[in-house]
Amino acid sequence: MSDERFTVENAVDGKLGLSDLRMDPAALAHQAAVAERGGNPQLAENFLRAAELAVIDDEEVMGLYEALRPHRSTAAQLEELRASLEARGAVRCAELVAHAAVVYARRGLLR
Amino acid sequence: MDELGRFRVLDAKPVNLDGFSVANPDLGLVAMRSPFDPSPSLTIRDGEVVELDGKGAAEFDVIDEFIARYGLDLAAADEAMALDDTTLARMAVDVNVPRTEVVRLIGGTTPAKLARVIAVMSPVEMQMAMAKMRARRTPSNQAHVTNQLDDPLLVAADAASAVAYGFREVETTVPVLGDAPSNAVALLIGSQVGTPGAMAQCSIEEALELRLGLRGLTSYAETISIYGTEQVFTDGDDTPFSKAILTSAYASRGLKMRVTSGGGAEVLMGAAEKCSILYLESRCVSLARALGSQGVQNGGIDGVGVVASVPEGMKELLAENLMVMMRDLESCAGNDNLISESDIRRSAHTLPVLLAGADFIFSGFGSIPRYDNAFALSNFNSDDMDDFLVLQRDWGADGGLRTVSQEHLAAVRRRAAKAVQAVYRDLGLADYDDARVDEVVAANGSRDLSAGHPKMVAEAAASIEAKQLTVFDVIASLQRTGYDAEAAAIMRLTRERLRGDQLQTSAIFGEEFRVLSKLTDPNDYAGPGTGYALTEQRRAELDGIRQARSVAELTADQAEHHGHVIVTDVEPARQGSDPREVCIGLSPAWGRTVWLTLCGLTVGEVLRQLSAGLEEEGCVPRLVRVRSTIDVGLIGLTAARLSGSGIGIGLQGKGTSLIHRRDLAPLANLELFSVAPLLNAKMYRELGKNAARHAKGMAPVPILTGGTDESISARYHARAVALVALEREACEPGQPPVTVEVTRS
């Protein structure tokens, strides 16, 4: 985990940008292990989901959030989203979307 | 019936501006328990929850679903659900049961079960449990930093003030949504002036807030709202699933986050499903854990007025904090909404949390004036700062704050305002002149600022958005404009954040960016003598309020009147024989080290009035120095015994005085002026006259002081103690009284 690039000089020289603000998935995996050892598996799971999102760009992350808000997505759209997440290795996020699709259908929260 | 005087006064008291509701479970207007709350139940089949609190899986709403799937520790569930409520409650309170054991068992409890367990406790037991169950050992505090103009210089100056006072999280929001990027940038800069490492937040609509966070302009978020019923949750345009993604999105960019719940919201939205506030909040806390949020803000948020309107409402608010702690989450303990018009009630709301301790005592102490708070008025605001600092000192309780000198505050306010001025100029956002900086430094709040250009902030904010400025642009600009320290601090903050240690439960940055969290600073309270203790340095900070005065400082004004009378010894005091003679007994320090009485008259003037009163009634004063005692009763009695009339006056340097008679017991005086601060020249003259009337065998005339509303002991006792110390120093035990002469110099 190299964070030596985070210097004021590099900021002045314009060498740092938006993508540098994403967490390193390895750092999140480490924090997940720490949280798990600390007795909070839910926090660990959150960090592991976050590790998946850390390699996805901002607009897509925003899109994922938007798609899960009530009455935004049809069952087919959620399935499409699930598949695309899974294809990119974001299996935990994909699983969450799959679960949401089932519950939303039962509770009338699909579009 | 005519209104009684007592009710006329009571009706005008601030507490009667508050609303009080008759409990009404149909509307959810019930604090601790509703007859419609479900009974706790949990059925697990093949490792899956098939029944939760009386509801089968097919009927689960989105909240049940999420809690059932992700929120419970099924390994502990059977054991925990089998324990009765009282047993679990006792374990939470018992200092001999380790925190980890309580956390383990509570992990296996359903929302209804935890609510029942908490409802068994008394408020004091809740405090005991909080002392043990809060996650981080060191308490901390959070501030609101907002103003009605969204003036960025003022935001920055107030942020710098907040961190100087010790706040480790600062939270802003906007009256005008479009201004948010400007507030975020100004808050980020101001929060790193003087005391680096505080985390900053800009609370706005969820998606927009996340966007600012993704660009590194904020470092934490907490207004990710969750609710206890599905109806209210989806009315809020979210589900637990969307919130779960949001929670992970924040973590993916290294942003600390907690969710916000807080009782009363469901009642306000008219969809409480007839359940108690406590039970619905328990659902929220279970859900927070299920989402993977590291913490919760609750216990007095926007619905606080609803909660406080019902019986046991305030107790329920405390219970909210405790439930968060028992689920092993960070507790950001509310107190961020003005609970009452009554100072007594609002103090009563905050004090239990301050004494028990929480990760954050306030989830927004209003560090700015009430009118400038763009959230809502906080329970404590900038004009309550001295009260809070004194409360910390009164109880030796660490509320995370410290005293700041006016000079230091002026310096950090100026540096913060100038840094924002420089960055806004450098980045072409806005051009604020030096006069504005001066105004901001001196201002109590935005009402002290001239209106300025109405669109200036909006344009700056739009420009930040148009350029999509990131934290690195802000750092570069600070460096270019000579604010190296702030540039370095924000870079350090950014670097630390991407390491992620501050994402863990209850994390704050302490000194030198050292992370204090549940893991690095675990609460190890296990009874008296354990857990968080003030360091010597921290105790000195708590004790050293700016109003504290030493004896030397409290008696400094005595010197200004030194020598205004001259006391000369005449002879050892003899028994007088003139029936018109009234002796005035002077205390040991009178006219030697004490020169000014508590009411502001000089000792010479008091003596002049007493003597004149005696003379007006045809009596003759004789002055006697009583050296062996400082007790005004004995001084008066000594004077009476020496006096030809048998009547004497006792007089202390601080102005306490009385009339005595030679045949009475020391404490049984004839007339006493015990409240020296309330006396005046006329009363001393009347006292002299009454002494003379006693000497002549006439009836005295009552002297009416009219009483007072002042807290005499609070106002004057520190000074009285200092003056009594001077009397004690001057006292010469065993020395007989001396007749003296007093002349004006």
Coordinates of C-alpha atoms in Angstrom, one line a residue, chain A residues 1 3 6-8 11-12 16-18 20-24 27-28 30-32 34-35 38-43 46-47 49-51 53-59 61-62 64-65 68-70 72 93 95-96 99-100 103-104 106-107 109, chain B residues 57-62 65 69-71 205-207 210-211 214-216 230 234 237-239 241-242 244-249 251-254 289 291-292 470-472 476 479 487-488 491 494-495 497-501 503-505 518-519:
Chain A
M1 CA 0.0 0.0 0.0
D3 CA 0.7 6.4 -0.1
F6 CA 0.3 12.0 -1.3
T7 CA 2.5 15.1 -0.9
V8 CA 1.7 18.8 -1.1
A11 CA -0.8 18.4 -5.5
V12 CA 0.8 21.6 -6.6
L16 CA -3.1 14.0 -8.1
G17 CA -6.7 13.6 -9.2
L18 CA -10.0 12.1 -8.5
D20 CA -6.3 8.9 -6.3
L21 CA -9.2 9.4 -3.9
R22 CA -10.5 5.9 -4.3
M23 CA -9.4 3.5 -1.6
D24 CA -7.0 0.7 -2.5
A27 CA -6.6 -1.4 2.3
L28 CA -10.3 -2.1 2.6
H30 CA -7.3 -5.2 5.5
Q31 CA -9.8 -3.0 7.4
A32 CA -12.4 -5.8 6.9
V34 CA -9.6 -5.9 11.4
A35 CA -13.3 -5.3 11.8
G38 CA -13.0 -6.7 16.4
G39 CA -16.3 -8.6 16.4
N40 CA -18.2 -6.7 13.8
P41 CA -18.8 -8.9 10.7
Q42 CA -21.4 -6.5 9.3
L43 CA -18.8 -3.7 9.3
N46 CA -19.4 -3.3 4.3
F47 CA -15.7 -2.8 3.8
R49 CA -18.5 -4.3 -0.6
A50 CA -16.6 -1.1 -0.5
A51 CA -13.5 -2.8 -1.9
L53 CA -16.9 -0.2 -5.4
A54 CA -13.4 1.2 -5.0
V55 CA -12.5 0.2 -8.5
I56 CA -15.7 1.5 -10.0
D57 CA -15.8 5.1 -11.1
D58 CA -17.9 7.8 -9.3
E59 CA -20.8 8.0 -11.8
V61 CA -21.4 4.1 -8.1
M62 CA -23.9 6.9 -8.0
L64 CA -25.9 1.9 -8.5
Y65 CA -27.2 3.8 -5.5
L68 CA -31.7 0.7 -5.6
R69 CA -33.8 3.6 -4.5
P70 CA -37.6 2.8 -4.3
R72 CA -36.5 3.3 -9.7
C93 CA -22.8 -6.0 -4.4
E95 CA -25.7 -10.4 -4.2
L96 CA -27.2 -7.4 -2.5
H99 CA -31.7 -9.9 -2.7
A100 CA -33.2 -6.4 -3.2
V103 CA -37.8 -8.1 -1.6
Y104 CA -38.8 -5.2 -3.8
R106 CA -42.7 -8.7 -2.7
R107 CA -43.1 -5.2 -1.1
L109 CA -40.9 -1.3 -4.5
Chain B
A57 CA -40.6 -14.4 6.8
A58 CA -43.3 -14.0 4.2
E59 CA -44.6 -10.9 5.9
F60 CA -41.2 -9.3 6.4
D61 CA -41.0 -5.7 5.3
V62 CA -37.8 -4.3 3.9
E65 CA -35.8 -8.5 5.8
R69 CA -30.6 -11.6 6.8
Y70 CA -27.6 -9.5 7.9
G71 CA -28.1 -8.0 11.4
E205 CA -29.2 15.7 0.1
E206 CA -27.6 12.2 0.0
A207 CA -26.4 12.0 -3.6
L210 CA -21.6 11.8 -1.6
R211 CA -20.4 13.7 -4.7
L214 CA -15.9 11.6 -3.6
R215 CA -13.9 14.7 -4.4
G216 CA -12.2 14.7 -1.0
E230 CA -41.1 0.8 5.9
T234 CA -39.6 4.6 1.5
D237 CA -36.8 7.8 -1.0
D238 CA -34.6 5.0 0.2
T239 CA -34.6 1.4 1.3
F241 CA -30.6 -1.8 0.3
S242 CA -29.9 1.6 -1.2
A244 CA -26.3 -0.3 2.2
I245 CA -24.8 0.7 -1.1
L246 CA -24.4 4.3 0.1
T247 CA -22.7 3.1 3.2
S248 CA -20.2 1.1 1.1
A249 CA -19.8 3.9 -1.4
A251 CA -16.2 3.6 2.7
S252 CA -14.9 3.0 -0.9
R253 CA -13.6 6.6 -0.9
G254 CA -12.3 6.5 2.7
R289 CA -25.6 -2.7 12.5
L291 CA -26.0 -2.2 7.1
G292 CA -22.4 -2.2 8.3
T470 CA -11.0 18.4 -5.6
V471 CA -9.2 18.4 -2.3
F472 CA -5.9 18.4 -4.2
A476 CA -2.3 23.3 -4.0
Q479 CA 0.4 26.1 -0.7
A487 CA -2.0 22.5 3.0
A488 CA 0.1 20.0 4.9
M491 CA -2.8 16.4 2.7
T494 CA -6.3 12.8 2.9
R495 CA -3.5 10.3 3.2
R497 CA -8.2 8.7 5.3
L498 CA -7.0 6.5 2.4
R499 CA -5.3 4.1 4.9
G500 CA -8.8 3.6 6.3
D501 CA -8.1 3.2 10.1
L503 CA -13.3 3.9 9.1
Q504 CA -13.3 1.7 12.1
T505 CA -15.8 2.0 14.9
K518 CA -12.9 1.2 19.5
L519 CA -9.8 -0.8 18.5

